[in-house]
XYZ file of C-alpha atoms in Angstrom:
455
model
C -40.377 -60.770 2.741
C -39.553 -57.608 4.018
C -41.503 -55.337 1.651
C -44.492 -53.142 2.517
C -47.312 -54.569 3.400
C -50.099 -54.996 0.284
C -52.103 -51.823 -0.636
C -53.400 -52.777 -4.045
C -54.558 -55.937 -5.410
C -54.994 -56.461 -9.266
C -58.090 -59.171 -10.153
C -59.429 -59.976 -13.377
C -63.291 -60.238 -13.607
C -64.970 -62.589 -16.142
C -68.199 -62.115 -17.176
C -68.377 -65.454 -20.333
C -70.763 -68.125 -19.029
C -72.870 -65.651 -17.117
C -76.163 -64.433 -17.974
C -74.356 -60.964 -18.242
C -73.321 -60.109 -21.682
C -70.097 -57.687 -20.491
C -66.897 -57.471 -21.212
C -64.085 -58.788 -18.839
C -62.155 -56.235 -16.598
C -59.438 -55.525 -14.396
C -60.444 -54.851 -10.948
C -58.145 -52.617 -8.798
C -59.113 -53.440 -5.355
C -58.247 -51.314 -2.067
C -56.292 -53.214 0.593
C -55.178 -50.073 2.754
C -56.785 -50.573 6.004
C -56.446 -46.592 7.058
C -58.201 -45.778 3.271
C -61.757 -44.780 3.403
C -62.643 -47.557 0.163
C -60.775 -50.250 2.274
C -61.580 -53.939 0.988
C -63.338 -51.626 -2.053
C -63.216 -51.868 -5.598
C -61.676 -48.379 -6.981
C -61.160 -48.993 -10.733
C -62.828 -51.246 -12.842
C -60.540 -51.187 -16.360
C -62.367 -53.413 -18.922
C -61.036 -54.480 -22.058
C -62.806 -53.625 -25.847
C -63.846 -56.955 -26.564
C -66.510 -59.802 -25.235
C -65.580 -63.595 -24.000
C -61.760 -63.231 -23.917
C -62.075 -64.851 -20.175
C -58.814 -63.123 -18.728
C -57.717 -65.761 -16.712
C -53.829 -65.782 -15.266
C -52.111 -62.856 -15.440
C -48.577 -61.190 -15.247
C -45.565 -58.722 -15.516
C -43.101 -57.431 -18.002
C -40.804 -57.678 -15.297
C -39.694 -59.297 -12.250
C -37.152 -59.888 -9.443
C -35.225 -62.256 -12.768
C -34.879 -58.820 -13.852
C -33.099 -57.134 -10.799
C -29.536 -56.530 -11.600
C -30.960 -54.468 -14.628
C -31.881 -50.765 -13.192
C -33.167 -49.865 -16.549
C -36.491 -52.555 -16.464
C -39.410 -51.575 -14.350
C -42.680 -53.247 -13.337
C -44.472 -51.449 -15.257
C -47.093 -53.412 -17.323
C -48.977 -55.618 -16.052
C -49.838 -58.913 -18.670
C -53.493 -60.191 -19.218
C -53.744 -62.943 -21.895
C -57.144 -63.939 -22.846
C -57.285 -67.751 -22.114
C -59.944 -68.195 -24.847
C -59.564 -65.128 -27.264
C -56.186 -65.566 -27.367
C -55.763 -61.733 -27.330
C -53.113 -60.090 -25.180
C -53.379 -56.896 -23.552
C -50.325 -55.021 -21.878
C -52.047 -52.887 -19.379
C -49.989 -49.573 -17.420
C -50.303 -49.593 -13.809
C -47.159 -47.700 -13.340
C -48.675 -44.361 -14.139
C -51.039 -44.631 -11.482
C -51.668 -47.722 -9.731
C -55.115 -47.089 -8.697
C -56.187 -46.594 -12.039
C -54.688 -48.806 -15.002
C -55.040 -47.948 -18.319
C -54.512 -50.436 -21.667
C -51.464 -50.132 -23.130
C -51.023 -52.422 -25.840
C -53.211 -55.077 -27.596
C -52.005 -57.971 -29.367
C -54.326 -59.636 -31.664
C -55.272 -63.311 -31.573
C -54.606 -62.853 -35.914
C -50.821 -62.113 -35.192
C -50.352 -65.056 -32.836
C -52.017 -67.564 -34.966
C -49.985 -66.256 -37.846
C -46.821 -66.046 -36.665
C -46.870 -68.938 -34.056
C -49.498 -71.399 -34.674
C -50.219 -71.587 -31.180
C -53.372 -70.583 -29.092
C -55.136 -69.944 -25.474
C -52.182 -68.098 -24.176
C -52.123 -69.057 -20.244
C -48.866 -68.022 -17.676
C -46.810 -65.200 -18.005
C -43.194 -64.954 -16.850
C -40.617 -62.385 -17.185
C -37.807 -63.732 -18.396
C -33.886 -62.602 -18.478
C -32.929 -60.409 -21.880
C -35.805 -57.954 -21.257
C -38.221 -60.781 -22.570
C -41.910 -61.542 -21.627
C -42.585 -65.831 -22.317
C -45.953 -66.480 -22.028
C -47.322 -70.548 -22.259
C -49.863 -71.685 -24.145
C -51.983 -74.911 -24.467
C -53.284 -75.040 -27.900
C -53.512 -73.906 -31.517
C -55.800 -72.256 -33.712
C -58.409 -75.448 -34.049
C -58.079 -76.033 -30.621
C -56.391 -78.951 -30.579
C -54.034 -79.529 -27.318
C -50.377 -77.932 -28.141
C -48.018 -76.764 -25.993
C -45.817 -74.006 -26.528
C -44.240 -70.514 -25.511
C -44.689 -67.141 -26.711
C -41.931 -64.672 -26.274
C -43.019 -60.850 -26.569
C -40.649 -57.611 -25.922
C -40.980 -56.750 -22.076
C -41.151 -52.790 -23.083
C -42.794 -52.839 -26.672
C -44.995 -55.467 -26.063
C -44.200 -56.627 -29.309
C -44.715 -60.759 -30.407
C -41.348 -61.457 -31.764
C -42.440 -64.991 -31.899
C -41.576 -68.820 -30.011
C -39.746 -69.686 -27.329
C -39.172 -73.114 -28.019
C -37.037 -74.346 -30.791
C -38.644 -76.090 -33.832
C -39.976 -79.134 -33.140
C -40.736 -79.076 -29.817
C -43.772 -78.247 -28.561
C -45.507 -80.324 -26.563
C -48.590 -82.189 -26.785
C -50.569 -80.051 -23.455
C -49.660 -76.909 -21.994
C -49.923 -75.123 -19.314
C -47.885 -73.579 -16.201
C -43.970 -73.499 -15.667
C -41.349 -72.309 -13.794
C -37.686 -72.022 -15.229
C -34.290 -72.132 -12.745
C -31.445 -70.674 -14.727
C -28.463 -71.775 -12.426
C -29.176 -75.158 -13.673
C -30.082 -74.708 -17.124
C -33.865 -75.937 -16.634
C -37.222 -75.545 -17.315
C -40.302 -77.790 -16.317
C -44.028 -77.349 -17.710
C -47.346 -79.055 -16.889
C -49.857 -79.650 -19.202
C -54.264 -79.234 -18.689
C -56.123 -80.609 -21.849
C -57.480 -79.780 -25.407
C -58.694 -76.151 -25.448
C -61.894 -77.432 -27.771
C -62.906 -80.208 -25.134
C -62.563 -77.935 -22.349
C -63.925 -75.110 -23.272
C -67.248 -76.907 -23.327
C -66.490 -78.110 -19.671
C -65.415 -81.420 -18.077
C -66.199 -84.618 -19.249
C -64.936 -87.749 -17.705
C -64.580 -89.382 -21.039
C -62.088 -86.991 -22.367
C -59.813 -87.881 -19.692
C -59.919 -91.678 -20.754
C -59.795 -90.595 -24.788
C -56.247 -88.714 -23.826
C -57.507 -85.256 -23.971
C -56.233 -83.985 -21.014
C -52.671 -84.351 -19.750
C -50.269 -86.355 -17.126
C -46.912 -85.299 -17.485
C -44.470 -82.869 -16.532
C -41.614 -81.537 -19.628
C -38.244 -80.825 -18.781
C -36.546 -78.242 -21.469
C -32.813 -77.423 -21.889
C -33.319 -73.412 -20.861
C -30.562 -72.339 -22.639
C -31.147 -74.472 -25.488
C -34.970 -73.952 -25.513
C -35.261 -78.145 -26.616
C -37.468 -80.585 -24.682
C -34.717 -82.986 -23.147
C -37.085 -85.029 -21.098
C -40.911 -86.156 -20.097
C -41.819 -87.543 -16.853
C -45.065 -89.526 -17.093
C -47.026 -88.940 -13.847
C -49.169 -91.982 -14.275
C -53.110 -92.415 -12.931
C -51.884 -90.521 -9.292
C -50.952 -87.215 -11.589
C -53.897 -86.398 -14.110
C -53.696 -83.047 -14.766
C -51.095 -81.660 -13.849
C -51.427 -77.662 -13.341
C -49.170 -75.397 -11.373
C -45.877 -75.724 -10.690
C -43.696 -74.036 -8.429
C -39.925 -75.025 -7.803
C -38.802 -73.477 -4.559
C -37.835 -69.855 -4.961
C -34.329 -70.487 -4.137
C -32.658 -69.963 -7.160
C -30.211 -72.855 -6.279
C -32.677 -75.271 -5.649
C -33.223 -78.475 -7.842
C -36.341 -79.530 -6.868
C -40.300 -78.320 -6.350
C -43.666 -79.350 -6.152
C -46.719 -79.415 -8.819
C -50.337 -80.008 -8.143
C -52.375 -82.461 -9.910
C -55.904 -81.294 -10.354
C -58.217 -84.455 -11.187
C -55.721 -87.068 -9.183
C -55.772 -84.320 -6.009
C -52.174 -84.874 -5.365
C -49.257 -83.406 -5.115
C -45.371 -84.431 -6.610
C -42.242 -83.327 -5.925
C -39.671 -82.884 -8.476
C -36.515 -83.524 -7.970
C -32.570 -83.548 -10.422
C -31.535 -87.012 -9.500
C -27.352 -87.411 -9.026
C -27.618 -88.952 -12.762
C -28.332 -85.947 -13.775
C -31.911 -86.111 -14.916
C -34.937 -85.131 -13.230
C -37.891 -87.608 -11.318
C -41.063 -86.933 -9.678
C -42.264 -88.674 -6.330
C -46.004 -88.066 -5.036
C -46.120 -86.658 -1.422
C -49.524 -85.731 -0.553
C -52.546 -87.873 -1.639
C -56.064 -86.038 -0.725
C -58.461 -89.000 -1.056
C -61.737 -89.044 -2.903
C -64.882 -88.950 -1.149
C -67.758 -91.238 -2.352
C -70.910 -89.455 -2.777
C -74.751 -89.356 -4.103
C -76.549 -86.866 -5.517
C -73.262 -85.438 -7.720
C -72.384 -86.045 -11.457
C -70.144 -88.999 -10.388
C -69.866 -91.631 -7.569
C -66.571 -90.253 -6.185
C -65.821 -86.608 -5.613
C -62.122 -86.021 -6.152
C -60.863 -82.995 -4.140
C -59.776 -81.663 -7.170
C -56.332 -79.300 -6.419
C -56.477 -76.119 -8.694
C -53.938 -74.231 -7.003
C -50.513 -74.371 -5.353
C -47.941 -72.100 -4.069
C -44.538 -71.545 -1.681
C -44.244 -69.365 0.931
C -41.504 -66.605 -0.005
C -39.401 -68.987 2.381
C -39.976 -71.642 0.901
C -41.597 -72.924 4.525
C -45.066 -73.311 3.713
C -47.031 -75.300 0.694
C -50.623 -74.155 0.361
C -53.163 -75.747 -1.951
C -57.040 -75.598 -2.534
C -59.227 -78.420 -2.932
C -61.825 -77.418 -5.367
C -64.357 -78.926 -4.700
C -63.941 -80.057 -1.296
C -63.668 -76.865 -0.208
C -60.801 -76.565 1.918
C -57.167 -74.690 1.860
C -54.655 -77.065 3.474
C -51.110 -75.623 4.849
C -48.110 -77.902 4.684
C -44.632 -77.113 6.610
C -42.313 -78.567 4.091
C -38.978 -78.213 6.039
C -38.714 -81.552 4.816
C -39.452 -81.606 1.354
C -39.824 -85.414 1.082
C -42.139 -85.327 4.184
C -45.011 -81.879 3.685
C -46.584 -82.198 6.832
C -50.164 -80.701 7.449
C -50.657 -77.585 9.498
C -53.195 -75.957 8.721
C -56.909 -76.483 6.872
C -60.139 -74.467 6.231
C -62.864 -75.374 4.771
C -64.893 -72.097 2.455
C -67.729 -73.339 0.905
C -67.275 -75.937 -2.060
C -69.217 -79.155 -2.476
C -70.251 -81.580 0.273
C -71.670 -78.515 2.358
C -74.123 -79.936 5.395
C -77.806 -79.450 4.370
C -77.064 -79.603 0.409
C -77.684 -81.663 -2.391
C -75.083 -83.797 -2.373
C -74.837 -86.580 0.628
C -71.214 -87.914 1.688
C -71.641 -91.375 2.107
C -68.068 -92.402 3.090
C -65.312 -90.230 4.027
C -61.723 -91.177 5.460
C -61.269 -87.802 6.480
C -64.104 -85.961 7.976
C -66.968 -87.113 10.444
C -69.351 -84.670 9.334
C -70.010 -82.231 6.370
C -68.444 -78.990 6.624
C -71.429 -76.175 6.711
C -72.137 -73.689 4.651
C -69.976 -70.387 4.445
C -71.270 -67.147 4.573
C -69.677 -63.790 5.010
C -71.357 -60.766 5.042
C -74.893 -62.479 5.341
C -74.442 -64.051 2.297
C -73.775 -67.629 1.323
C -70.618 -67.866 -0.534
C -70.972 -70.096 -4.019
C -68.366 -72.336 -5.228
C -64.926 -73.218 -3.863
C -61.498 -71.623 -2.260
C -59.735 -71.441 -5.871
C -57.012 -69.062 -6.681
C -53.941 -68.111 -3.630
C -51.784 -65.232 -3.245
C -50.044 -65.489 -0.409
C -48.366 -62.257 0.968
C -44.740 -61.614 1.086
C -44.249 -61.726 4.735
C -46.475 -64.863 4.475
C -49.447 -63.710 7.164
C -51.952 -63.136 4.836
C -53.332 -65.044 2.470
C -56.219 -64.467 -0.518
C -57.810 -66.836 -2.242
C -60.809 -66.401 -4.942
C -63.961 -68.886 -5.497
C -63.790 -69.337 -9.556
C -61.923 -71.513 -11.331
C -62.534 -70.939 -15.374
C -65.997 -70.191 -16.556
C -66.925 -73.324 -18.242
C -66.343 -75.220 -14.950
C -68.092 -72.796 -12.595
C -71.152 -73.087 -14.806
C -71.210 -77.004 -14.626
C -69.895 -76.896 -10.975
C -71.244 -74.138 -9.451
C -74.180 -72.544 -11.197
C -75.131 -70.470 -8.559
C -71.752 -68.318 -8.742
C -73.008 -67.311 -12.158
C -75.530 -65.047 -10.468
C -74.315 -64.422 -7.164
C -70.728 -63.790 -7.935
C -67.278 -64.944 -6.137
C -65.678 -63.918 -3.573
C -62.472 -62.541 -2.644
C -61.605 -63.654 1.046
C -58.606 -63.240 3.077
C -57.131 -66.227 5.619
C -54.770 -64.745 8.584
C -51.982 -67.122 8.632
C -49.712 -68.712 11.555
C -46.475 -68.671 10.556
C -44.964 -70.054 13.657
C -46.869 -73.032 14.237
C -48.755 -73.355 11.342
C -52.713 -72.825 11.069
C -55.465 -70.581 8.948
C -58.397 -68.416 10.060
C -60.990 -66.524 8.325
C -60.864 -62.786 8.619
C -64.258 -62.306 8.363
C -63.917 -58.500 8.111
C -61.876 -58.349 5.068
C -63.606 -59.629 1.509
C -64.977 -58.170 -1.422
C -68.573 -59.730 -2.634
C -68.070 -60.065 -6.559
C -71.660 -60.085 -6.516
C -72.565 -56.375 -5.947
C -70.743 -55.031 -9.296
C -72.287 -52.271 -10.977
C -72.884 -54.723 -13.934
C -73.696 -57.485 -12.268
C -72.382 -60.556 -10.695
C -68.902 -61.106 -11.844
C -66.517 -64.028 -11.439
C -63.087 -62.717 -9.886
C -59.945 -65.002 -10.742
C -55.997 -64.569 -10.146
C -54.806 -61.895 -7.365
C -51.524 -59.637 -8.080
C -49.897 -57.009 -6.181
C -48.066 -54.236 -7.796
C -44.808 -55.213 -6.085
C -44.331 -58.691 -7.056
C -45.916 -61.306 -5.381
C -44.841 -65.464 -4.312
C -46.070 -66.597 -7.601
C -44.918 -64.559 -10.178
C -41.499 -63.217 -9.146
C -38.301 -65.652 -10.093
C -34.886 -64.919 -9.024
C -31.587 -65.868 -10.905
């Protein structure tokens, strides 16, 4: 929490589902406030091939990897979500301006794995790189782990012993001092890939539970059914104290949040804690408009829990000093769904009074919803993005496709709690030399609250 403040931020930029027929890239964007290209995109490294949608992202290594002087950060991980391809990009050369490593072909991890639509990346202790996927080759839901060499970059093959994946995949988050690892799971890679349809939910094609897995043993030891309250279970965070025994996951489609907790039997359970209730609505594809939570995270201090509601459009800020008992702090609303003076109408609400208005930074109305958080390490600043995955921007938010997202940045209370917009500091996705672009997962070069683990 002490380090430097941010300079650099890494951002992957999809261009499948737009009208522009591009290749993804990796945007390098400058977050120096004395620089001259300040809140300015400097490099724009794109990868050889079309549609991989580069979605989360990663490192070789991490703070799991401190005692070891030998390991650097100094690749940074982009798995392509639908390709399946991974590329191993060098950003410790020079920072400003990455440069492809390595490529791994979808070929080799169909071959030698059987699994697909590679999604988190973790380093892991041993000099490894694990990497979670959610399907196989016919797209059919499957969970599973990759494991790849954190300097080579080469696949050496599963994580999991045989015979147990799981039946979704997703996120997870692994605490060694307790010999434990717990995973979410999203849905089948060929349903959603073709974007969200109700129906799938009710035919079992998207998942509910959360998988608890021996670490040392790499075996599934347990599976916590969330029920209707947890459909679709995405990220997971435990708290970054490496002796803690319990976290919190976010459930997309239920828009609420668990925590996770070892029991004194031994075994592990999951309570719900926050509930973000549906609001009924006309003019939308359904009667009820779910918040829908995409993303989660900890402050490095494990103080704060921060979420964003889809489509509602808000970030809400939890002090969780009482784990059992988040309590709300802070909310903004950035756009999303149930804007005043749109399409859709909010007929009933137990929340709000009256419709949030539009956003607009810069003069220009921003399209879609707060989506993606990285929270800085001293926990003042945080970033969010507007696009969620391709498929569901097009059927959510058409008019991202052609005006871009955003990147914006919320100045953060840490004392009392509460969020403002910094309405100086953004970059509009939509002014690429390309075209329109949709910007998804932030990374700094230095480690960041969701991608560092300690042991």
């Amino acid at each position: 929490m002490k380090a430097p403040k941010e300079k650099i931020l890494y951002i992957p930029c999809i261009y499948r589902n737009t009208p522009i027929d591009q290749s993804d890239y990796l945007a390098t964007v400058d977050m120096d406030e004395n620089s001259p290209t300040f809140c300015k995109v400097i490099s724009r490294l794109e990868v050889p091939n079309l549609n991989d949608e580069v979605h989360h992202t990663g490192w070789n290594a991490c703070s799991s990897c401190f005692h070891d002087p030998t390991k650097k950060r100094n690749l940074f991980i982009m798995p392509g979500l639908i390709s399946s391809r991974l590329y191993a990009v060098d950003v410790y050369t020079d920072p400003k301006k990455p440069r492809i490593e390595k490529i791994v072909e979808p070929v080799e991890i169909f071959h030698s794995t059987g699994l697909a639509n590679p999604h988190t990346v973790h380093c892991i202790p041993g000099g490894k790189i694990m990497i979670s996927t959610i399907g196989d080759p016919e797209g059919n839901a499957k969970g599973g782990f990759l494991i790849l060499d954190s300097q080579t970059f080469e696949l050496e093959g599963q994580w999991e012993a045989p015979g147990n994946n799981t039946e979704f995949g997703y996120d997870f988050w692994y605490q060694p001092r307790h010999n434990v690892m717990i995973s979410t799971g999203w849905g089948a890679p060929k349903k959603l890939i073709k974007g969200f349809n109700p129906d799938d939910v009710a035919a079992g094609f998207y998942g509910r539970s959360l998988y608890v897995w021996d670490w040392e043993k790499h075996q599934l030891i347990q599976e916590m059914d969330l029920g209707p309250d947890g459909m679709i279970p995405l990220e997971i965070r435990f708290l970054h104290d490496p002796s803690a025994t319990e976290g919190f996951v976010g459930c997309a489609l239920s828009s609420t949040v668990f925590r996770f907790y070892k029991t004194q039997r031994g075994d592990w359970a999951a309570d719900k804690v926050i509930s973000i209730p549906s609001k009924k609505v006309e003019g939308w594809a359904l009667p009820q408009m779910p918040g829908l939570i995409t993303d989660i995270l900890l402050s490095m201090d494990d103080r704060f829990l921060y979420f964003s509601n889809w489509l509602h459009g808000d970030i809400r800020q939890y002090d969780i000093s009482d784990t059992k008992n988040p309590k709300l702090v802070g909310q903004i609303f950035l756009g999303g769904s149930i804007c005043e003076g749109d399409d859709v109408k909010v007929v009933e609400d137990t929340e709000l009074k009256i419709q949030p208005k539009p956003l607009y930074v810069g003069g220009k109305r921003v399209e879609g919803g707060p989506q993606m958080l990285q929270l800085s390490l001293d926990g003042k600043r945080l970033y969010v993005t507007t696009s969620l995955y391709s498929g569901w921007d097009k059927q959510f938010y058409p008019k991202m496709l052609t005006s871009g997202s955003f990147l914006l940045r919320i100045d953060v209370d840490t004392e009392k709690g509460g969020l403002t917009l910094n309405d100086k500091v953004y970059v509009d996705f939509g002014n690429e030399p390309k075209g329109p672009v949709l910007a998804h997962e932030i990374r700094y070069p230095g480690g960041d609250c969701t991608s560092d683990i300690w042991i």
